[in-house]
Amino acid sequence: MSPENPPPPQPPPPNTVRKLIVEVIEARELLPKDGQGSSSPYVVADFDGQKRRTSTVPRNLNPVWNEPLEFVVSDPKTMEFEELNVEVYNDKKMSNGNARKNHFLGRVKLYGSQFVRRGEEGLVYFNLEKKSVFSWIRGDLGMKIYYYDEILEEPPPPPQAAEQPPQEGGGGGEEAMKKPVMAVMEEPPPTMPMPMPEMVRGVVHEPPPAENPLPMENPPPPEFSPDLRRMQSVPGPAIVGERVKVMRRPAANGDYSPRVIPGKFAGDLPEKIPAFDLVEPMQYLFVRIVKARGLSPSEHPHVRVRTSGDSVLTKPAVIPPATDPANPEWNQVFALGYSKETSANSTLEISVWDSSSERSSERFLGGVCFDLSDVPVRDPPDSPLAPQWYHLEGGAADQNRISGDLQLSVWIGTQADDAFPESWSADAPQPFVSYTRPKVYQSPKLWYLRVTVIEAQDLHIIPNLPPLTAPEIRIKAQLGFQSVRTRRGSMSHHTSAFHWNEDLIFVAGEPLEDSLILLVEDRTGKDTLLLGHVLIPVGSVEQRIDERHVAAKWYNLEGGASDAGGSYTGRLHLRMCLEGGYHVLDEAAHLCSDFRPTAKQLWKPAVGILELGILGARGLLPMKSKGNGKGSTDAYCVAKYGKKWVRTRTVTDSFDPRWNEQYTWQVYDPCTVLTVGVFDNWRMFADPAAADDKPDCRIGKVRIRVSTLESNKVYMNSYPLTVLLRGGLKKMGEIELAVRFACPSLLPDTCGVYGQPLLPRMHYLRPLGVAQQEALRGAATKMVAAWLARSEPPLGPEVVRYMLDADSNIWSMRKSKANWFRIVAVLAWAVGLAKWLDHIRRWRNPVTTVLVHVLYLVLVWYPDLIVPTGFLYVVLIGVWYYRFRPKIPAGMDVKLSQVDSVDPDELDEEFDTFPSSRPPDVIRVRYDRLRILAARVQTVLGDFATQGERIQALVSWRDPRATKLFIGVCLIITIVLYVVPPKMVAVALGFYFLRHPMFRDPMPATGLSFFRRLPGLSDRLI
């Protein structure tokens, strides 16, 4: 918009006040504290310095209040980090003088991240917590917590207020003193609710950050919870950690171990790395082309931007309706490579051209030139640079036919600029720019839908069944692509009703637009007959976040083989609810990145911030070929943690791509895994019109467990990218990452996470079966893949399945061997201890054996020292192994995965489809091999069973002589232990066990020989 024609003034945004409502409903099973077997409880809520109190319920351990407490939120932007403390007390006034103070009955501590908007709230029962270690607390407190916004509508000023001076005591002063009118404004629940995007630094994503990722002396601290704010005040060395050195390119010998990488920008940054600056700043020349006015007559005007190294074209111009064709608009931003050394004396040329279908050449419409040394530099905290009008110029021969102005802005920035994510890069293919941009995605909010099929009545069963034949009635439930069928219904003897009482569980994703279809099938005969169906919208199903009872409902059946003109065909008794107290697993349990339940009200506050800097990759292999026969790779990186997915921009045609993008996640549980994958972009070359789907190729991935990271320390490492193919393991290159887990080291909230259950409460109150949970996980993976495939640019199903490790439950001989060797490695501690004891008793080192004798005498004579000495040894072992602690986070372990020596046929079996697509001869060979392996497992299981049966045979009189001998020996031992002091017996047994080899018999001991002769039950097997 030109200065001559300023835009019309926009109405100012309405003033709003956010209100927080805490509805205290009831409490259950409180402790009696009035000295008479009861309590008179009341509730005090404290939020942001405001205290509210409920009334007192006299002498009731299960009080009911149903009272709302209202609070004013001073700053809605920081509400997420505010604390709400709700405490329950016993009122001493109701105790008939027996109590001297208001006794504490429990408290609930919540954060603003657990609050929901009005309309989404539900009744939640919170366990009352202790105030101190010595408090005795029990019971639950049921509350509804929600917020809403109120609009403060100011009355309009008097018409002549701007013209007349203020007067004392006039009517205008009385009008100004009136209170504003209050109106309630409620925002409807979003159609597609998504979690709030988290902070992204280094590269700007939705929403743009407010801090500068470039080096600063005093970077502004982010808004964290109170515990995290304390950590932010620590000086630089305490939160950054040491800088380390390393190699730039992967070793030629194909090393598969992660390595430390050097500080790439050690010369550009001060010695202390500023907070939230894990990546190297990359400078770009930004050119924003907005629109033009007064151009010469043209058909298809476009703008060309040219520097010494790049040349790009804008997209076709847009002519707004009812606008002069001489005023086209583009609204496009370009990000061109910029180097201060090479571009300081260069020129930026921006020219307007017209391409006509009648002419083969383009017509010049004017241009503008800029000296790059005069271009301003913009830092991210600054506001966007305002575009300006520039008059188009040309040569002496073009002055007569050049006219018009071009509105644009030019500045120099970094990848932290808010215009970078939507900018057009010079190296990206122009028709596929949207497939190369960095993006942040959010997984859909998933629920478990529990459908309890109770019974069906008044079904129209086919008459004239054969005698003694009971009808086989089953219920088939469908939700989208998920389908489950109940078992056969049991028929009542007195009525014609069929009973099931069976739970069917589905995965439902928001927005809850699908419908649940229940089909009543009669499978008595050869053909399945449909007796009726029920269609239930999932959005109408009741939501619950705990184990409270949900009322069942009757649903009339529709349709069916006997339905004539909409007649009554029976009814179905169902109990349905959306379970918000579960965590819907879309990842393998041992690789999970989030354990929070679906209901936001049950979320705990975050314990830290995970920062990931994706620096780049080195030595990638060519993934596709160009027209001239040369290889090419268009790599991008995907990182997934919790519900948040991030995707870097695609660096085209590069084997050493440099991304230098930084992202952050909130960490609610440190015992979680961050997954980073690298892919080759093929989708940007697909033709949407021809429905040509080209899946992206995987290059490799890395997993980093957050709990293995030390607090507030920067790890800058290079990890190998490996892919397991049918031909074996292949190294595709290396990826360079910078990771930091910013959290308070030993605060109670951080350490308390390790003592809490891993999964939400409902997983233990009403657990799901292993097979059922695996099937639900497969459904959740499909729903996440379908959701992310609808984004722009899309994340393909092959990317989502690879990142979520969807095929981890498929049989693999290689994985079975790896798990076996893992068990052997765990038992190696016990084997090592047994070997050490054997060396002691064989006197391999006489000095050590004598010391063990002395220690044994001390422990026998002073048995009170046994337990503390054992724990002391554990402490010493932990201190000893501190020297060998991992210095860098571990990535993929090739040796542990057993991929360095895997058989090709085993790999072919691992990559086989299910059901198998191999020839029968190959399947027969694999089946025989599996039978041999199963025979070994069968033998081991039989040996374990035999040892247990021999223990039972000691007193079962299966072998009368052996039982007599055992009972007699036990009687002698009993008499000896009654007569001889137990310390003398312990010393004698210990010294006998540690006796010198010259006093030993090389044959097995008598007791062992006796045990091996005891009978088992293996001789009774057929």
Short mmCIF file of N, CA and C in Angstrom, two decimals, residues 57 105 117 153 171 189 191 233 293 314 380 386 415 437 447 473 551 575 763 814 848 903 941 978 1017:
data_model
loop_
_atom_site.label_atom_id
_atom_site.label_comp_id
_atom_site.label_asym_id
_atom_site.label_seq_id
_atom_site.Cartn_x
_atom_site.Cartn_y
_atom_site.Cartn_z
N VAL A 57 -18.07 -28.46 55.51
CA VAL A 57 -19.06 -29.53 55.59
C VAL A 57 -18.88 -30.22 56.95
N LEU A 105 -5.46 -32.04 55.88
CA LEU A 105 -6.03 -33.30 55.38
C LEU A 105 -5.47 -33.71 54.02
N ARG A 117 -9.99 -25.45 28.33
CA ARG A 117 -10.98 -24.41 28.06
C ARG A 117 -12.38 -24.92 28.42
N GLU A 153 -16.12 -4.60 27.24
CA GLU A 153 -16.61 -3.67 26.22
C GLU A 153 -16.67 -2.27 26.82
N GLY A 171 -20.83 16.45 32.77
CA GLY A 171 -21.41 15.13 32.55
C GLY A 171 -20.46 14.16 31.92
N PRO A 189 -14.77 -25.33 20.85
CA PRO A 189 -13.67 -26.29 20.71
C PRO A 189 -13.26 -26.40 19.27
N THR A 191 -12.12 -27.55 15.57
CA THR A 191 -12.52 -28.70 14.77
C THR A 191 -11.44 -29.75 14.73
N SER A 233 19.40 -19.28 35.69
CA SER A 233 20.24 -18.24 36.26
C SER A 233 21.68 -18.69 36.45
N ARG A 293 2.90 -1.69 -9.25
CA ARG A 293 1.82 -0.80 -9.64
C ARG A 293 2.26 -0.01 -10.87
N THR A 314 10.03 -15.54 -9.77
CA THR A 314 8.84 -15.62 -8.93
C THR A 314 7.81 -16.53 -9.58
N PRO A 380 16.59 -11.58 14.63
CA PRO A 380 15.23 -12.09 14.87
C PRO A 380 14.39 -11.29 15.86
N ALA A 386 9.95 -3.39 6.81
CA ALA A 386 8.80 -2.89 6.04
C ALA A 386 9.18 -2.78 4.57
N GLN A 415 19.10 -18.41 9.40
CA GLN A 415 18.01 -19.38 9.37
C GLN A 415 17.03 -19.18 10.52
N ARG A 437 10.67 -27.44 2.16
CA ARG A 437 10.71 -26.49 3.28
C ARG A 437 10.70 -27.20 4.61
N TRP A 447 -7.51 -41.47 21.26
CA TRP A 447 -8.26 -41.99 22.40
C TRP A 447 -8.44 -43.50 22.23
N ILE A 473 -24.81 -66.26 17.56
CA ILE A 473 -24.98 -64.83 17.36
C ILE A 473 -23.69 -64.13 17.80
N ALA A 551 -22.76 -45.25 32.61
CA ALA A 551 -24.08 -45.87 32.45
C ALA A 551 -24.21 -46.51 31.07
N ARG A 575 -22.33 -50.31 26.68
CA ARG A 575 -21.69 -49.31 27.56
C ARG A 575 -20.45 -48.82 26.83
N HIS A 763 -3.61 -47.87 33.18
CA HIS A 763 -2.93 -49.06 32.65
C HIS A 763 -2.76 -50.12 33.73
N ARG A 814 17.79 -63.05 13.45
CA ARG A 814 18.86 -62.17 13.91
C ARG A 814 18.50 -61.53 15.25
N THR A 848 44.73 -63.32 48.39
CA THR A 848 43.31 -62.98 48.29
C THR A 848 42.45 -63.97 49.06
N ASP A 903 23.54 -64.18 8.58
CA ASP A 903 23.47 -65.04 7.39
C ASP A 903 22.54 -64.40 6.35
N LEU A 941 13.85 -76.19 28.32
CA LEU A 941 12.68 -76.10 29.18
C LEU A 941 12.45 -77.40 29.94
N TYR A 978 20.94 -77.29 67.10
CA TYR A 978 20.47 -77.01 68.45
C TYR A 978 21.58 -77.06 69.48
N LEU A 1017 9.85 -86.31 36.33
CA LEU A 1017 8.66 -86.84 35.66
C LEU A 1017 8.87 -87.01 34.17
#
